[in-house]
Amino acid sequence: MKKKLLVLFFVFSVIELSAQFPDSLTRVEGDTIWFDARSLTIEGKGWVDTDSTFDRLPLKAKEIIPERVWRLSKNSAGITVSFSTNSKNIFVKWKNNNNTYALPNMPAISVSGIDLYYRASDNSWKYAGTGRPSPTFSSIAVFSAADEYPDKTDYLLYLPLYNGIAKMEIGILKGNEITPANVFDNNLKPIVFYGTSITQGGSASRPGLVHTALIQRQLNAKIVNLGFSGSGKMEIEMAQLISEIDASVYVLDCLWNMTDDLVKERTEHFIRFLRERKPDTPILLVEDSKYNYSSPSERGKILIGIFDKLQKEQMKEIYFLGAQNLLGKDWEGTIDGVHPNDLGFMRHTEEFLRIIKEILKIN
Amino acid sequence: MKKKLLVLFFVFSVIELSAQFPDSLTRVEGDTIWFDARSLTIEGKGWVDTDSTFDRLPLKAKEIIPERVWRLSKNSAGITVSFSTNSKNIFVKWKNNNNTYALPNMPAISVSGIDLYYRASDNSWKYAGTGRPSPTFSSIAVFSAADEYPDKTDYLLYLPLYNGIAKMEIGILKGNEITPANVFDNNLKPIVFYGTSITQGGSASRPGLVHTALIQRQLNAKIVNLGFSGSGKMEIEMAQLISEIDASVYVLDCLWNMTDDLVKERTEHFIRFLRERKPDTPILLVEDSKYNYSSPSERGKILIGIFDKLQKEQMKEIYFLGAQNLLGKDWEGTIDGVHPNDLGFMRHTEEFLRIIKEILKIN
């Protein structure tokens, strides 16, 4: 069965869209039936008991973590909505929850926009299209499947990386079906990434191109993205929180946000805490990536020292990913010397996939 | 000689910067000596007689081409400033000429920012850093070379892709030297790219990552970027204009901006006009790239038909680059289904380099 998706996308702003959202989960408007995204499958969350559906940390975190981390936890990085439908058109309406439309080093599509993928006949995920946000904070994207693509198929929608979702509706054409879909491998526990702006997705060009999303589609794995721009600083409260997630791997990638002293002070303590709570779960330490693949930074050396020490103690299931290949060798893998561009994230993906597959003993 | 460049960059807005620009080409301010960029080497222009130094079309074009093309010709895509200096700090101040700070599918750095490269000891160009623009339209970037990098070295500065430069100054530390530098291979005539938003650089993450810039650094070649976002439509007046440039290759890559009828109506006429004026200069026709590497579009088929016809007539030095590999095979090479992201531009570069080297008979 040859499947082919033609994609058209139009964006127009719908001022005061929020006023049009009813409380019910379904509503009909002309030829379109709208479903509140909350009635479909939401993944990428480590906790159910969040303040808002599309938040990344539980409500209880609010009192124990730095205010800035809490604020960033309302960015929907890594959260996905999945569903199955036979509709030839798919509409997405969303309202962002803050007014950071774009960043100097990230386009609006990536900060506040959405990215749709579908499952192709060979079971791989294929790009279906991008939804551009509107600066007035209410946007609509229309994705159109071609005539030769009539079957009920799985879709995977990535939410904004540096903004959040106040409200989201998925629309299909009348006479068609939409159902929630658990699209990831249920035998694989989520991979939890804890890190910085890089983990959160700066500077992927769209939400589906951060390395965590690329890895997700390659492995068909659940991923929890806990990247907090500028604020991935290994507070022990964060170790407490992530230890609550029953993970297949914990990836700790915080160096860029930490001073040498903070790395000395917190990292070993953080790892030991996690190891105590989760004796068998692999922990992967990641060195800070450098666009010019130069020798380890001071904080990198400290991290390597900690890793060596824990290895000597024979702590089990502790791994290390060096930075030398994370951004490639041509110095072109970042937008600004720090944040990976799409080239850099693709190279991150290759390196992370290699070691994660090794850790999980999968091909 | 091992060279290593540490890069730091700070951005702050300087309100009403323009008022501070004197008419003279040099001025001293504290420890910094500022040079008007016009006193250094400006490349990437097909004409000297432009309205403003950083424009891409000659003043006479204003009356004969569509108004939108004229307006876009004031975007500095592909224009470079080069110089040689031994200063450990390099400062760049610039004022953009319009208020398009960013685009939904392009970050501010790419639309209005700058990108600095230096020549490494192996003669290759290396990324040195990025200058973020300020939304108030006057920006400053500071690039710092490390202690171990004291020699006088060539620098190459790429200007904004979707904005222009009203004024630019390069600053060095007192006691150091800066001189204009002709950094490209002078035995190779410029490669002229005429095209659409893609040629202009949508959606590279920064000015140095559009394929024309990547090709430039690989070949050490002069490039003239005549990409006009949405308006690369092969008016015969554009053929007249580009025939005035003594080029090594003309690359014609306009399909995305043209309807099937326009391709039929204009392309053959455009090519024949160019061939008549420049009997020996290679002309490279490029098919429209497709993120899903699907079969030719209708306009692609028309272009292929024209190419076949000209080949049968044995028109000399006419070449064709098909789209099948321009964006890779994984459907991830665009930001929005149309415009290449950094991954897509790197793949464009490989394809273009292959055929351009073949045409120019270089390794």
PDB file of N, CA and C in Angstrom, chain B residues 80-118:
ATOM      1  N   THR B  80      28.839  40.052   1.614  1.00  0.00           N
ATOM      2  CA  THR B  80      29.823  39.818   2.672  1.00  0.00           C
ATOM      3  C   THR B  80      30.756  41.013   2.812  1.00  0.00           C
ATOM      4  N   VAL B  81      31.275  41.158   4.023  1.00  0.00           N
ATOM      5  CA  VAL B  81      32.326  42.134   4.291  1.00  0.00           C
ATOM      6  C   VAL B  81      33.545  41.320   4.695  1.00  0.00           C
ATOM      7  N   SER B  82      34.682  41.550   4.054  1.00  0.00           N
ATOM      8  CA  SER B  82      35.872  40.816   4.498  1.00  0.00           C
ATOM      9  C   SER B  82      37.019  41.758   4.796  1.00  0.00           C
ATOM     10  N   PHE B  83      37.837  41.303   5.698  1.00  0.00           N
ATOM     11  CA  PHE B  83      38.931  42.131   6.203  1.00  0.00           C
ATOM     12  C   PHE B  83      39.937  41.224   6.894  1.00  0.00           C
ATOM     13  N   SER B  84      41.086  41.812   7.185  1.00  0.00           N
ATOM     14  CA  SER B  84      42.121  41.069   7.898  1.00  0.00           C
ATOM     15  C   SER B  84      42.495  41.896   9.119  1.00  0.00           C
ATOM     16  N   THR B  85      42.600  41.266  10.271  1.00  0.00           N
ATOM     17  CA  THR B  85      42.964  42.009  11.478  1.00  0.00           C
ATOM     18  C   THR B  85      43.698  41.114  12.468  1.00  0.00           C
ATOM     19  N   ASN B  86      44.474  41.751  13.333  1.00  0.00           N
ATOM     20  CA  ASN B  86      45.116  41.037  14.438  1.00  0.00           C
ATOM     21  C   ASN B  86      44.474  41.394  15.779  1.00  0.00           C
ATOM     22  N   SER B  87      43.350  42.119  15.722  1.00  0.00           N
ATOM     23  CA  SER B  87      42.698  42.524  16.969  1.00  0.00           C
ATOM     24  C   SER B  87      42.133  41.312  17.704  1.00  0.00           C
ATOM     25  N   LYS B  88      42.308  41.281  19.000  1.00  0.00           N
ATOM     26  CA  LYS B  88      41.765  40.165  19.781  1.00  0.00           C
ATOM     27  C   LYS B  88      40.262  40.275  19.988  1.00  0.00           C
ATOM     28  N   ASN B  89      39.757  41.491  19.831  1.00  0.00           N
ATOM     29  CA  ASN B  89      38.306  41.656  19.837  1.00  0.00           C
ATOM     30  C   ASN B  89      37.882  42.300  18.525  1.00  0.00           C
ATOM     31  N   ILE B  90      36.786  41.813  18.022  1.00  0.00           N
ATOM     32  CA  ILE B  90      36.193  42.416  16.827  1.00  0.00           C
ATOM     33  C   ILE B  90      34.767  42.795  17.192  1.00  0.00           C
ATOM     34  N   PHE B  91      34.416  44.033  16.924  1.00  0.00           N
ATOM     35  CA  PHE B  91      33.084  44.525  17.249  1.00  0.00           C
ATOM     36  C   PHE B  91      32.362  44.831  15.944  1.00  0.00           C
ATOM     37  N   VAL B  92      31.094  44.533  15.914  1.00  0.00           N
ATOM     38  CA  VAL B  92      30.307  44.905  14.734  1.00  0.00           C
ATOM     39  C   VAL B  92      29.048  45.621  15.196  1.00  0.00           C
ATOM     40  N   LYS B  93      28.832  46.797  14.658  1.00  0.00           N
ATOM     41  CA  LYS B  93      27.611  47.565  14.925  1.00  0.00           C
ATOM     42  C   LYS B  93      26.857  47.669  13.630  1.00  0.00           C
ATOM     43  N   TRP B  94      25.577  47.403  13.669  1.00  0.00           N
ATOM     44  CA  TRP B  94      24.828  47.581  12.419  1.00  0.00           C
ATOM     45  C   TRP B  94      23.409  48.044  12.698  1.00  0.00           C
ATOM     46  N   LYS B  95      22.876  48.672  11.687  1.00  0.00           N
ATOM     47  CA  LYS B  95      21.500  49.153  11.753  1.00  0.00           C
ATOM     48  C   LYS B  95      20.798  48.571  10.538  1.00  0.00           C
ATOM     49  N   ASN B  96      19.737  47.820  10.771  1.00  0.00           N
ATOM     50  CA  ASN B  96      18.988  47.226   9.666  1.00  0.00           C
ATOM     51  C   ASN B  96      18.181  48.310   8.949  1.00  0.00           C
ATOM     52  N   ASN B  97      17.871  48.032   7.686  1.00  0.00           N
ATOM     53  CA  ASN B  97      17.123  49.057   6.953  1.00  0.00           C
ATOM     54  C   ASN B  97      15.620  48.851   6.885  1.00  0.00           C
ATOM     55  N   ASN B  98      15.124  47.786   7.478  1.00  0.00           N
ATOM     56  CA  ASN B  98      13.659  47.713   7.604  1.00  0.00           C
ATOM     57  C   ASN B  98      13.272  47.009   8.899  1.00  0.00           C
ATOM     58  N   ASN B  99      12.000  47.023   9.209  1.00  0.00           N
ATOM     59  CA  ASN B  99      11.591  46.537  10.520  1.00  0.00           C
ATOM     60  C   ASN B  99      11.103  45.089  10.556  1.00  0.00           C
ATOM     61  N   THR B 100      11.464  44.323   9.533  1.00  0.00           N
ATOM     62  CA  THR B 100      11.191  42.882   9.592  1.00  0.00           C
ATOM     63  C   THR B 100      12.257  42.239  10.461  1.00  0.00           C
ATOM     64  N   TYR B 101      11.982  42.157  11.741  1.00  0.00           N
ATOM     65  CA  TYR B 101      12.969  41.641  12.688  1.00  0.00           C
ATOM     66  C   TYR B 101      13.163  40.132  12.521  1.00  0.00           C
ATOM     67  N   ALA B 102      12.059  39.424  12.403  1.00  0.00           N
ATOM     68  CA  ALA B 102      12.086  37.959  12.258  1.00  0.00           C
ATOM     69  C   ALA B 102      10.886  37.553  11.410  1.00  0.00           C
ATOM     70  N   LEU B 103      10.821  36.274  11.041  1.00  0.00           N
ATOM     71  CA  LEU B 103       9.676  35.748  10.307  1.00  0.00           C
ATOM     72  C   LEU B 103       9.171  34.508  11.047  1.00  0.00           C
ATOM     73  N   PRO B 104       7.927  34.101  10.829  1.00  0.00           N
ATOM     74  CA  PRO B 104       7.438  32.916  11.555  1.00  0.00           C
ATOM     75  C   PRO B 104       8.326  31.698  11.337  1.00  0.00           C
ATOM     76  N   ASN B 105       8.888  31.589  10.129  1.00  0.00           N
ATOM     77  CA  ASN B 105       9.725  30.427   9.828  1.00  0.00           C
ATOM     78  C   ASN B 105      11.212  30.760   9.728  1.00  0.00           C
ATOM     79  N   MET B 106      11.607  31.906  10.262  1.00  0.00           N
ATOM     80  CA  MET B 106      13.035  32.258  10.327  1.00  0.00           C
ATOM     81  C   MET B 106      13.322  33.063  11.580  1.00  0.00           C
ATOM     82  N   PRO B 107      14.372  32.656  12.323  1.00  0.00           N
ATOM     83  CA  PRO B 107      14.693  33.408  13.540  1.00  0.00           C
ATOM     84  C   PRO B 107      15.308  34.771  13.208  1.00  0.00           C
ATOM     85  N   ALA B 108      15.285  35.667  14.174  1.00  0.00           N
ATOM     86  CA  ALA B 108      15.811  37.018  13.991  1.00  0.00           C
ATOM     87  C   ALA B 108      17.273  37.000  13.549  1.00  0.00           C
ATOM     88  N   ILE B 109      18.060  36.081  14.084  1.00  0.00           N
ATOM     89  CA  ILE B 109      19.478  35.980  13.719  1.00  0.00           C
ATOM     90  C   ILE B 109      19.642  35.830  12.209  1.00  0.00           C
ATOM     91  N   SER B 110      18.788  35.053  11.609  1.00  0.00           N
ATOM     92  CA  SER B 110      18.887  34.766  10.190  1.00  0.00           C
ATOM     93  C   SER B 110      18.315  35.904   9.340  1.00  0.00           C
ATOM     94  N   VAL B 111      17.195  36.451   9.789  1.00  0.00           N
ATOM     95  CA  VAL B 111      16.529  37.528   9.050  1.00  0.00           C
ATOM     96  C   VAL B 111      17.352  38.813   9.110  1.00  0.00           C
ATOM     97  N   SER B 112      17.794  39.189  10.313  1.00  0.00           N
ATOM     98  CA  SER B 112      18.373  40.522  10.535  1.00  0.00           C
ATOM     99  C   SER B 112      19.767  40.489  11.157  1.00  0.00           C
ATOM    100  N   GLY B 113      20.298  39.298  11.413  1.00  0.00           N
ATOM    101  CA  GLY B 113      21.568  39.179  12.128  1.00  0.00           C
ATOM    102  C   GLY B 113      22.761  38.968  11.218  1.00  0.00           C
ATOM    103  N   ILE B 114      23.906  38.774  11.840  1.00  0.00           N
ATOM    104  CA  ILE B 114      25.159  38.629  11.093  1.00  0.00           C
ATOM    105  C   ILE B 114      25.900  37.380  11.560  1.00  0.00           C
ATOM    106  N   ASP B 115      26.829  36.939  10.739  1.00  0.00           N
ATOM    107  CA  ASP B 115      27.527  35.674  10.972  1.00  0.00           C
ATOM    108  C   ASP B 115      28.990  35.870  10.598  1.00  0.00           C
ATOM    109  N   LEU B 116      29.888  35.597  11.525  1.00  0.00           N
ATOM    110  CA  LEU B 116      31.315  35.829  11.272  1.00  0.00           C
ATOM    111  C   LEU B 116      32.085  34.512  11.149  1.00  0.00           C
ATOM    112  N   TYR B 117      32.948  34.441  10.148  1.00  0.00           N
ATOM    113  CA  TYR B 117      33.841  33.298   9.943  1.00  0.00           C
ATOM    114  C   TYR B 117      35.275  33.799   9.895  1.00  0.00           C
ATOM    115  N   TYR B 118      36.237  32.934  10.188  1.00  0.00           N
ATOM    116  CA  TYR B 118      37.649  33.311  10.023  1.00  0.00           C
ATOM    117  C   TYR B 118      38.375  32.214   9.246  1.00  0.00           C
TER     118      TYR B 118
END
